[in-house]
Short mmCIF file of C-alpha atoms and ligand atoms in Angstrom, two decimals:
data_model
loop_
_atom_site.label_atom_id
_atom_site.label_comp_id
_atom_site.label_asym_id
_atom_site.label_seq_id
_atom_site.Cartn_x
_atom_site.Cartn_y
_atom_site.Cartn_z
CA UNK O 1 0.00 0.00 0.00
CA UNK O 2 3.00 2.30 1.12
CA UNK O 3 4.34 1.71 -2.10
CA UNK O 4 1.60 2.35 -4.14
CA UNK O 5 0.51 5.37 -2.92
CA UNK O 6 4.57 6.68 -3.32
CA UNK O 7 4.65 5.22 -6.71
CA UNK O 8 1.34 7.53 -7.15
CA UNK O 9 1.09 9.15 -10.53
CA UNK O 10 1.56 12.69 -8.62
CA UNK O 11 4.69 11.98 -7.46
CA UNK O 12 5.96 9.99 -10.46
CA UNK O 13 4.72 13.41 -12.13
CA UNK O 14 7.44 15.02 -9.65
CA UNK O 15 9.99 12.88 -9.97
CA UNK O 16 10.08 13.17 -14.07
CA UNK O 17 9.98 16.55 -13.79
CA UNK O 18 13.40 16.66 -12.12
CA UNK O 19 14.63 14.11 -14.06
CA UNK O 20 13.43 15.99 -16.83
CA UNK O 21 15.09 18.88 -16.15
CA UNK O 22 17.99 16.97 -15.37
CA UNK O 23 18.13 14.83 -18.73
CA UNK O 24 17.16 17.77 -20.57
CA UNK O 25 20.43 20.00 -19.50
CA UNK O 26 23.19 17.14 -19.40
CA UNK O 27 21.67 15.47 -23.05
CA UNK O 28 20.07 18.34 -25.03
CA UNK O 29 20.37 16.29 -28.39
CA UNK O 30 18.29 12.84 -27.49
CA UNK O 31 15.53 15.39 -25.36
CA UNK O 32 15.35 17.12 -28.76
CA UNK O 33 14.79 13.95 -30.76
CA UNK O 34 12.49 12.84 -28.21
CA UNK O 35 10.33 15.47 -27.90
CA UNK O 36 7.81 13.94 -30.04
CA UNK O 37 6.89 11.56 -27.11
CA UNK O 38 5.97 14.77 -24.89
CA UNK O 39 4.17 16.03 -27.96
CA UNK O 40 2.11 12.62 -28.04
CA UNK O 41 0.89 13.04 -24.91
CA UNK O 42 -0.09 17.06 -24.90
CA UNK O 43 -1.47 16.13 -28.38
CA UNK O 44 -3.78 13.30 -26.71
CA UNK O 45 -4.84 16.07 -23.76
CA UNK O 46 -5.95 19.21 -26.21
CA UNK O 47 -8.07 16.13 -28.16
CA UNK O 48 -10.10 15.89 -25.17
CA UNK O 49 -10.78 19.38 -24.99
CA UNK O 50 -13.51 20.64 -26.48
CA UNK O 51 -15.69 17.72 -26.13
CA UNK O 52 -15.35 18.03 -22.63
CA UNK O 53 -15.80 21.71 -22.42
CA UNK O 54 -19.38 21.35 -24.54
CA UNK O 55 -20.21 18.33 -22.33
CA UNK O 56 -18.90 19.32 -18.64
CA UNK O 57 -20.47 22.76 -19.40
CA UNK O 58 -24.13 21.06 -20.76
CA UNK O 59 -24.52 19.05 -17.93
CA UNK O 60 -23.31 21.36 -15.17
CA UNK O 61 -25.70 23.78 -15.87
CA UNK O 62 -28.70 21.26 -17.05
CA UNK O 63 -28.36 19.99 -13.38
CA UNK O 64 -28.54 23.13 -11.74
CA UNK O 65 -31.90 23.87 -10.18
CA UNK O 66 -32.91 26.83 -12.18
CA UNK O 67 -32.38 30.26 -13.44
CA UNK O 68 -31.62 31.31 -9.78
CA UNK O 69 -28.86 28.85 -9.11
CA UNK O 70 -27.08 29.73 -12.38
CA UNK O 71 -27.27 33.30 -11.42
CA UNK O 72 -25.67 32.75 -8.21
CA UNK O 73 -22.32 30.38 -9.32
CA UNK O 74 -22.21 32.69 -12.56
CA UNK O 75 -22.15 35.80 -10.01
CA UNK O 76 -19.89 34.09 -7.53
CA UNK O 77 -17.60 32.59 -10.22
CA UNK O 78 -16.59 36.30 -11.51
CA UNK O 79 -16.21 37.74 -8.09
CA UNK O 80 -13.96 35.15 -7.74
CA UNK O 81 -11.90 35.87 -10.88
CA UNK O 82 -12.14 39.48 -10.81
CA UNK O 83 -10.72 39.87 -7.04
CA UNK O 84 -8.09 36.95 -7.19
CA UNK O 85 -7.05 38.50 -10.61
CA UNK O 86 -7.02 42.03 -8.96
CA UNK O 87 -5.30 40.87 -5.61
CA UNK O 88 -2.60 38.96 -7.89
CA UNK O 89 -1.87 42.18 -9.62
CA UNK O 90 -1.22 44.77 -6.62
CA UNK O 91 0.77 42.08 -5.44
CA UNK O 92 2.93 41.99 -8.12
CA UNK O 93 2.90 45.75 -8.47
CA UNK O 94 3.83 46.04 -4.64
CA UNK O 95 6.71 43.19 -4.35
CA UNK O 96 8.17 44.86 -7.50
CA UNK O 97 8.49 47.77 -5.74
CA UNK O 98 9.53 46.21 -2.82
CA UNK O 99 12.43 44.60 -4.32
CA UNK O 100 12.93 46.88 -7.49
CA UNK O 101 14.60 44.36 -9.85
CA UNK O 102 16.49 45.76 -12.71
CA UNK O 103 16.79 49.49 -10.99
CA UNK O 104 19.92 51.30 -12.59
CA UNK O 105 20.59 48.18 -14.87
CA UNK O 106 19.85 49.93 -17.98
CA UNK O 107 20.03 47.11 -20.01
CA UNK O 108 17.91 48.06 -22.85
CA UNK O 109 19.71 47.12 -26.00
CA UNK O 110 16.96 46.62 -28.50
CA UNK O 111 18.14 43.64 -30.36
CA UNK O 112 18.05 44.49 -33.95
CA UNK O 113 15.87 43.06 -37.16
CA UNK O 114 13.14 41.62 -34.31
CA UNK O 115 9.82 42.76 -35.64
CA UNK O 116 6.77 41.60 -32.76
CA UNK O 117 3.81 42.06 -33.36
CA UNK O 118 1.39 44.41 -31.43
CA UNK O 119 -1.53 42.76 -30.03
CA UNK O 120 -4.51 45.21 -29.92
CA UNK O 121 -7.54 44.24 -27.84
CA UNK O 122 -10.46 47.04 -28.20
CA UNK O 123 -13.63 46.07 -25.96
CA UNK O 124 -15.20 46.17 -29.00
CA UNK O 125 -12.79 43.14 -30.69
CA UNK O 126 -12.77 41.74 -27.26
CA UNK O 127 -16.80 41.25 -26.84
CA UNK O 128 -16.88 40.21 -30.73
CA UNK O 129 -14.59 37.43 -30.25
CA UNK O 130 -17.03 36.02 -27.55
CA UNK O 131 -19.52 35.22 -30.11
CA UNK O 132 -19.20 32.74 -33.02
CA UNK O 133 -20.21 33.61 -36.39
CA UNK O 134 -20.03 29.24 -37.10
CA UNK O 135 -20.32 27.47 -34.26
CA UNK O 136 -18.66 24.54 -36.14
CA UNK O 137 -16.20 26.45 -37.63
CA UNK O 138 -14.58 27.45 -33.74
CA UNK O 139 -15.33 24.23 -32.55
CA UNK O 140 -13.13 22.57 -35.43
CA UNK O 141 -10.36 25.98 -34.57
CA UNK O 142 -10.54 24.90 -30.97
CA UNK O 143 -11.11 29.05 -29.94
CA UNK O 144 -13.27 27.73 -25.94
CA UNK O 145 -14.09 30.96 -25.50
CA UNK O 146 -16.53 31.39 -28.02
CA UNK O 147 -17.76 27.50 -27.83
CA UNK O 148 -18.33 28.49 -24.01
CA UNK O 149 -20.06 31.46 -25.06
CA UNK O 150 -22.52 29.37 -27.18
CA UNK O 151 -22.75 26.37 -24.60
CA UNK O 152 -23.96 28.11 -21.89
CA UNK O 153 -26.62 29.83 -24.25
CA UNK O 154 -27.32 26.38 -25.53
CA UNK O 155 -27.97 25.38 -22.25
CA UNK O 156 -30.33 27.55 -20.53
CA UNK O 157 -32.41 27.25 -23.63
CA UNK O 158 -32.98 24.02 -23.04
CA UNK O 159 -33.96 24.66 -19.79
CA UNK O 160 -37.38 25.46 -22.14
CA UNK O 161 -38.21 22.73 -23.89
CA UNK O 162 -39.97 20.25 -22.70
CA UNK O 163 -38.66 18.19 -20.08
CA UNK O 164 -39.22 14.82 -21.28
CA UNK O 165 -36.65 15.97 -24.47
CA UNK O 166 -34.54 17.75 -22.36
CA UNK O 167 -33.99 14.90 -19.77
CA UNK O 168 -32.62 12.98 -23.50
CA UNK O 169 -30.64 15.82 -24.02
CA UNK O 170 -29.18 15.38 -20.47
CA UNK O 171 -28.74 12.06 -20.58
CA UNK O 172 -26.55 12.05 -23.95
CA UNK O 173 -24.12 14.74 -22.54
CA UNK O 174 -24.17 12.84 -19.13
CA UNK O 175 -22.93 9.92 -20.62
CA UNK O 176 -20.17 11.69 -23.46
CA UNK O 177 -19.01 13.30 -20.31
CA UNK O 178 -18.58 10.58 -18.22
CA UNK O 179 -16.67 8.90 -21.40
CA UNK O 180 -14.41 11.84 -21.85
CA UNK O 181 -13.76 11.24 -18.42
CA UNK O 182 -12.90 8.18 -18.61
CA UNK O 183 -10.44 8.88 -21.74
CA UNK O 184 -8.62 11.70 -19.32
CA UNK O 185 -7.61 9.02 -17.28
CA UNK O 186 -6.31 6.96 -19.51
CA UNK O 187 -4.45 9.87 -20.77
CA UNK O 188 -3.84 10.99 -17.45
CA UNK O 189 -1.91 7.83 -16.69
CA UNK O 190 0.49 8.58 -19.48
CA UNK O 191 1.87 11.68 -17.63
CA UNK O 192 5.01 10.77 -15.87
CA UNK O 193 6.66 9.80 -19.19
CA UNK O 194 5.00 12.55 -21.01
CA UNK O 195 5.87 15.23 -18.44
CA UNK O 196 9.33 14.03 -18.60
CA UNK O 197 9.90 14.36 -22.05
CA UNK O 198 8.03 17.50 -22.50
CA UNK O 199 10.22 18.97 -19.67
CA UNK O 200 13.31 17.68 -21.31
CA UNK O 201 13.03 19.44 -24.16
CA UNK O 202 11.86 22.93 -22.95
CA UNK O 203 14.84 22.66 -20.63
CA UNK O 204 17.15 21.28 -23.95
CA UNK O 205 15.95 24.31 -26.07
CA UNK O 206 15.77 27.40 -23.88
CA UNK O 207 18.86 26.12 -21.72
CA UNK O 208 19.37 27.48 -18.25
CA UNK O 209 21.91 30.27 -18.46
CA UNK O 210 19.04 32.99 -19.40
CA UNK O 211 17.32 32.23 -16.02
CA UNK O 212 20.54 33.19 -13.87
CA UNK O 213 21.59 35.81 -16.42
CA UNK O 214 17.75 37.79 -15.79
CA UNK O 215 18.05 36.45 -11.80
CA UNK O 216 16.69 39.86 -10.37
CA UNK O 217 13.54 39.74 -12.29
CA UNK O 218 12.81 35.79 -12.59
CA UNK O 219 13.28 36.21 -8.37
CA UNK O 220 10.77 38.60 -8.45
CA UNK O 221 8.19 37.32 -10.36
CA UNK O 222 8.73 33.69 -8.96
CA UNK O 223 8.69 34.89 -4.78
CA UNK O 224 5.67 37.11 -6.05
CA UNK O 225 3.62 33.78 -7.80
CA UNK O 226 4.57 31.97 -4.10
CA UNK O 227 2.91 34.41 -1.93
CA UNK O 228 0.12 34.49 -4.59
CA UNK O 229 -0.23 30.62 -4.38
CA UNK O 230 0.77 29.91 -0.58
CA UNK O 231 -0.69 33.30 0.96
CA UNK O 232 -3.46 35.14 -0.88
CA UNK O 233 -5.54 32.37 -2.54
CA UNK O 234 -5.92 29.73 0.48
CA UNK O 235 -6.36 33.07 3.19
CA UNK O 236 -9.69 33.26 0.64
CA UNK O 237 -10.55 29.69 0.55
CA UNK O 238 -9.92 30.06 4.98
CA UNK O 239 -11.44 33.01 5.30
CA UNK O 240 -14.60 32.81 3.03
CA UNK O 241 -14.89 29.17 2.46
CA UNK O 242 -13.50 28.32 5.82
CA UNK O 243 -11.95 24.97 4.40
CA UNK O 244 -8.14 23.70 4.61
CA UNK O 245 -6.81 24.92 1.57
CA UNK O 246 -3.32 23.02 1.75
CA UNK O 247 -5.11 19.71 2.61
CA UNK O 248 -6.89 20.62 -0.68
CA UNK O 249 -4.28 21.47 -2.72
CA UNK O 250 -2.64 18.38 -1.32
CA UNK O 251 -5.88 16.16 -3.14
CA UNK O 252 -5.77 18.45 -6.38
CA UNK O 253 -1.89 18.98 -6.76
CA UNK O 254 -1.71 16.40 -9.77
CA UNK O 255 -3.97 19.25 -11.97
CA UNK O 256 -0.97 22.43 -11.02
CA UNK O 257 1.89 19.90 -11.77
CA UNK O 258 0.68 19.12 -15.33
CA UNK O 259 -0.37 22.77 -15.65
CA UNK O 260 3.06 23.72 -14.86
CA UNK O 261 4.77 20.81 -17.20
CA UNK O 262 2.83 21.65 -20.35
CA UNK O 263 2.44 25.64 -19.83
CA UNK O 264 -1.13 25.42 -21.03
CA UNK O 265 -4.50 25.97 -18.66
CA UNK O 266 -6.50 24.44 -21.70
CA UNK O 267 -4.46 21.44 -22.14
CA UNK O 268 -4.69 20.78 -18.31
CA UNK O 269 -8.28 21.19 -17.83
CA UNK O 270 -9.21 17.28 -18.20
CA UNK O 271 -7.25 17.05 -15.19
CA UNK O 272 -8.41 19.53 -13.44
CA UNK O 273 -12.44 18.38 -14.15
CA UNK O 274 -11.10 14.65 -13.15
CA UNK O 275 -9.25 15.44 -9.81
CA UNK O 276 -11.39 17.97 -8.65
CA UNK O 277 -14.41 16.04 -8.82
CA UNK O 278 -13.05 12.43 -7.37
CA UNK O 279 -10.24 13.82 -5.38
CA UNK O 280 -11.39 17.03 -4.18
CA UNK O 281 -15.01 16.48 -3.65
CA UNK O 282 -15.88 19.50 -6.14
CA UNK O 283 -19.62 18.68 -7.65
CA UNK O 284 -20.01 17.72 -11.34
CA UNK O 285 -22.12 20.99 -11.66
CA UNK O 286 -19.74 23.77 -10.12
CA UNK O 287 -16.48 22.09 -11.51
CA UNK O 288 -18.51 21.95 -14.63
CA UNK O 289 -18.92 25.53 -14.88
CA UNK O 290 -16.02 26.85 -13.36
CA UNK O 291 -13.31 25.09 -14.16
CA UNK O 292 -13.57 25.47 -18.38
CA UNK O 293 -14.46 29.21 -17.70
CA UNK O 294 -11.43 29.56 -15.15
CA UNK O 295 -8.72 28.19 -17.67
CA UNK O 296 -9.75 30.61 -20.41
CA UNK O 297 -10.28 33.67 -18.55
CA UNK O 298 -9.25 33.56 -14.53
CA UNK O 299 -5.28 33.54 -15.05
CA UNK O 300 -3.70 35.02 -11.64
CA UNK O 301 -0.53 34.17 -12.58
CA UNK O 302 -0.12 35.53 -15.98
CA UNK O 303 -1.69 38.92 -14.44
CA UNK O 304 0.71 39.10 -11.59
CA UNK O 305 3.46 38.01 -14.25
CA UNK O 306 2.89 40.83 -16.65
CA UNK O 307 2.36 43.21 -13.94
CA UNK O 308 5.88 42.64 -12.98
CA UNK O 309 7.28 41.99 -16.76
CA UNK O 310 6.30 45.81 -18.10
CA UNK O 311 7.51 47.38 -14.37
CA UNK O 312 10.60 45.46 -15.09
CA UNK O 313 10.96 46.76 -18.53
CA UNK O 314 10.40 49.96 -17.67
CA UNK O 315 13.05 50.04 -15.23
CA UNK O 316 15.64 48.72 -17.03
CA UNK O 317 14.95 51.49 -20.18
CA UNK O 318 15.24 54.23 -17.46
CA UNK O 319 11.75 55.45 -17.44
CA UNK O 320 9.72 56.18 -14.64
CA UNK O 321 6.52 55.50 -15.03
CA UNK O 322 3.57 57.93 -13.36
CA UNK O 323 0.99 56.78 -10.83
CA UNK O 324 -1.39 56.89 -13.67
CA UNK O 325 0.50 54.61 -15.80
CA UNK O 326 0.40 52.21 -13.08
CA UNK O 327 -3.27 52.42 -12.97
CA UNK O 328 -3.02 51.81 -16.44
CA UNK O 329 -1.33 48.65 -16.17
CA UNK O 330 -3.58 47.33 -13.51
CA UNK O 331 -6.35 48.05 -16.13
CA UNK O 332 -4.98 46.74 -19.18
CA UNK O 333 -3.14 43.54 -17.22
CA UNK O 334 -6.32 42.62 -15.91
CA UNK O 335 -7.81 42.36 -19.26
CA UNK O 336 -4.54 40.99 -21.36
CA UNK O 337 -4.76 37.91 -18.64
CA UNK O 338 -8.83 37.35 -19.54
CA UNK O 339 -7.76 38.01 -22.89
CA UNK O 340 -4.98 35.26 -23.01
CA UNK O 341 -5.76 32.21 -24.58
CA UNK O 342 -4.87 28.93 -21.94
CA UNK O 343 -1.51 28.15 -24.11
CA UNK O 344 1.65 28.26 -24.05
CA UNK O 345 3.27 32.02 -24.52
CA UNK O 346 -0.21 33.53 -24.69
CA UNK O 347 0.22 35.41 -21.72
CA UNK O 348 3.83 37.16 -23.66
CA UNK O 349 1.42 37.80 -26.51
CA UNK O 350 -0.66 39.85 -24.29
CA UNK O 351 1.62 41.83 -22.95
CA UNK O 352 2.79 43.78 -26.16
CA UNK O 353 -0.96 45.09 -25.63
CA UNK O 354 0.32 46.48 -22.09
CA UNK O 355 3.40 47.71 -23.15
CA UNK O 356 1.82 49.59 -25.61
CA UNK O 357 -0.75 51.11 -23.40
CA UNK O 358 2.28 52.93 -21.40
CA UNK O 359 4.24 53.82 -24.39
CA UNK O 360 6.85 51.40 -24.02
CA UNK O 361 8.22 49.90 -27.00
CA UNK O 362 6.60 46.57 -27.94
CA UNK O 363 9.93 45.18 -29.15
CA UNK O 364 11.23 45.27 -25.33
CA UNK O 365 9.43 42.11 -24.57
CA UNK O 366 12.38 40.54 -26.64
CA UNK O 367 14.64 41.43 -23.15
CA UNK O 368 12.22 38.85 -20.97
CA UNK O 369 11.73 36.35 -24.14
CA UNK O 370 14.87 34.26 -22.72
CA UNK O 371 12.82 33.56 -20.07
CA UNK O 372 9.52 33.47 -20.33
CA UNK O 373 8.88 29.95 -21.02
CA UNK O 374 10.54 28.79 -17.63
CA UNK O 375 8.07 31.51 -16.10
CA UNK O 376 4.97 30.69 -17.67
CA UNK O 377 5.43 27.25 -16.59
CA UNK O 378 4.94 28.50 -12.85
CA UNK O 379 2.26 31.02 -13.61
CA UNK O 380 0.32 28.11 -15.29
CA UNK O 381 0.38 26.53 -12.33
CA UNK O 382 -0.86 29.15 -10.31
CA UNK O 383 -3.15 30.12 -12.89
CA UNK O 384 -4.64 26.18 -12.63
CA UNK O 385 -4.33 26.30 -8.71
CA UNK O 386 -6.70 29.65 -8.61
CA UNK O 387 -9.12 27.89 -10.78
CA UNK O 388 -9.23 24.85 -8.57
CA UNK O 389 -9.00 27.10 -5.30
CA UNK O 390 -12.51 28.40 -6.90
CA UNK O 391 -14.42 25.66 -7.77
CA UNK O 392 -13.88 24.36 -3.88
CA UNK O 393 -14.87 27.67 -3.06
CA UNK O 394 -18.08 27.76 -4.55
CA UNK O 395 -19.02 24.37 -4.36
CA UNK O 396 -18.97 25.22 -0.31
CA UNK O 397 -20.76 28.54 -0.62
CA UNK O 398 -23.46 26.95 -2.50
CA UNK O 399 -23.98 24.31 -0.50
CA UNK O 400 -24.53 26.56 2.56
N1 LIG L 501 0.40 29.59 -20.49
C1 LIG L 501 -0.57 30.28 -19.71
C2 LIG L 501 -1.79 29.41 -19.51
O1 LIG L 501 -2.05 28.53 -20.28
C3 LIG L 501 -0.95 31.59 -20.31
C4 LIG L 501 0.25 32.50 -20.29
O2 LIG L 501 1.06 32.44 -21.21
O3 LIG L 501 0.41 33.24 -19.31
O4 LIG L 501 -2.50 29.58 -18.55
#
């Protein structure tokens, strides 16, 4: 028993990601030619994406009791974004200016011939791109926020029709879901080796010199995603859910470890709907609802990362920016990290939209490109762990 529960697929998950980084570094060429197993596996998660958004989402909200109990997990479920995605930025705005990384550096050297382009998000493009013109043609594209968009529509309608039909209706998305499910864990059981040679590579491409060459600000924006993750989320799962949040994220921690190995909220969601509902004791219906909505648009990590990224920037080009421009990036961050699609580098994307907003240069995000994939591992992470942290939370205010 002792043995089984150590050879657990969480902490084989651990284990090849040290290994992984390990192999990676001391044999760069093999991790390279392997990377197609890593691929295999993060191929065989995105497949069961979309399916299981459309289903999870169908049946969490054909299950609720009404309009009324939609209303309230919607309205608690954006509360819950909007301040964890608000805290996480102050707190990256305040430990940057607690520990000022980069001040006096002046290391801005635009590298030359790098053309980036500028990501512009009006509201206007940004409440278009919630609706699809085909909803076949974004299923087949794989863009969740628009299927979300039309799911949840799709699903309060039939909250209309006659009940007889609907209870069909039900009972066909019930059972793809519970099949999807059961396809995640057969996936899921892949991850050790897929983890390890997904890891191997990322560490054999980007190498590790850039991380201790750009120490100051990788410091920074790591301590600040630990005191987001260890301090701020569980004191609101304590405090306003009045649960153990460690003992949770002890049950769950399988979901932010595969968030963190393949840098993508999106590709980790099966997980997340899997462990939260049989190890955490999240219902079908709230991890239904919040978990595919948190891993497109709740990202605390990615807005506490940016927040630090275009203060860090700015310091190292010698401008000081204005109390106003600060409000400005709490603004824009907030929406770049709702914005930002749950992949890879999405989250970098976004921020030439922030840089932008303050005048800085959109070329300067080529100073933090070295690192940014060893970064938006952890901010995946946290981004996963805030969804997680969520669904527990409303699961136990609803229940009350
Ligand atoms: N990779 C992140 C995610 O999937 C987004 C980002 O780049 O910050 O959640």
């Amino acid at each position: 028993m002792a043995i089984k529960k150590l050879l657990s697929i969480e902490n084989l998950t651990l284990l090849a990601i040290f290994a992984g980084i390990a192999f990676g570094y001391f044999f760069p060429t093999p991790s390279l030619d392997l990377k197609v197993i890593g691929d295999i596996y993060l191929k065989l998660l995105k497949m069961l994406i979309i399916p299981l958004v459309f289903a999870s989402i169908f049946v969490a909200i054909a299950s609720l009791s009404g309009k009324e109990e939609l209303k309230s997990i919607g309205i608690k479920a954006f509360l819950y974004y909007l301040t964890t995605t608000a805290l996480a930025v102050i707190l990256g705005i305040v430990i940057f200016h607690i520990l000022n990384p980069g001040a006096g550096e002046h290391l801005l050297q635009l590298p030359q011939n790098i053309s980036i382009e500028k990501k512009d998000l009006s509201i206007e493009d940004f409440l278009l791109s919630f609706i699809p013109a085909n909803i076949f043609e974004v299923l087949s594209r794989g863009a969740i926020l628009p299927i979300i968009f039309f799911t949840i529509l799709f699903a309060v309608a039939a909250l209309f029709i006659d009940p007889s039909k609907r209870q069909s209706l039900y009972m066909l998305f019930d059972s793809i879901n519970d099949t999807m499910m059961i396809l995640a864990k057969w996936v899921i059981s892949l991850t050790p080796i897929g983890v390890f040679f997904l890891i191997a590579a990322t560490v054999a491409k980007n190498g590790l010199e850039p991380i201790f060459e750009l120490y100051s600000y990788v410091l920074t924006v790591l301590l600040a995603l630990l005191l987001h993750a260890l301090i701020t989320l569980p004191a609101i799962g304590y405090f306003v859910g009045r649960f153990n949040p460690y003992r949770y994220f002890l049950q769950i921690k399988e979901a932010p470890l595969i968030a963190f190995s393949t840098a993508s909220s999106s590709a980790t969601l099966p997980v997340s709907l899997e462990v939260a509902e049989e190890k955490g004791g999240v219902s079908k219906k709230v991890a239904g609802f919040v978990l595919p909505l948190g891993a497109t648009i709740n990202m605390d990590g990615t807005a506490l990362y940016e927040s630090i990224a275009v203060l860090f920037i700015a310091n190292i080009s010698g401008v000081d920016l204005s109390l106003a421009q600060q409000i400005t990036i709490f603004i824009t961050v907030t929406f770049a990290s709702i914005g930002a699609a749950g992949i890879p580098g999405a989250g970098l994307i976004m921020m030439t939209m922030v840089l932008d907003s303050v005048g800085l240069p959109v070329e300067s995000i080529a100073l933090i490109i070295t690192v940014d994939r060893f970064l938006d591992m952890f901010r995946t992470a946290v981004n996963n762990w805030g969804d997680l942290l969520g669904a527990k939370l409303i699961d136990i205010l609803l229940r009350r």
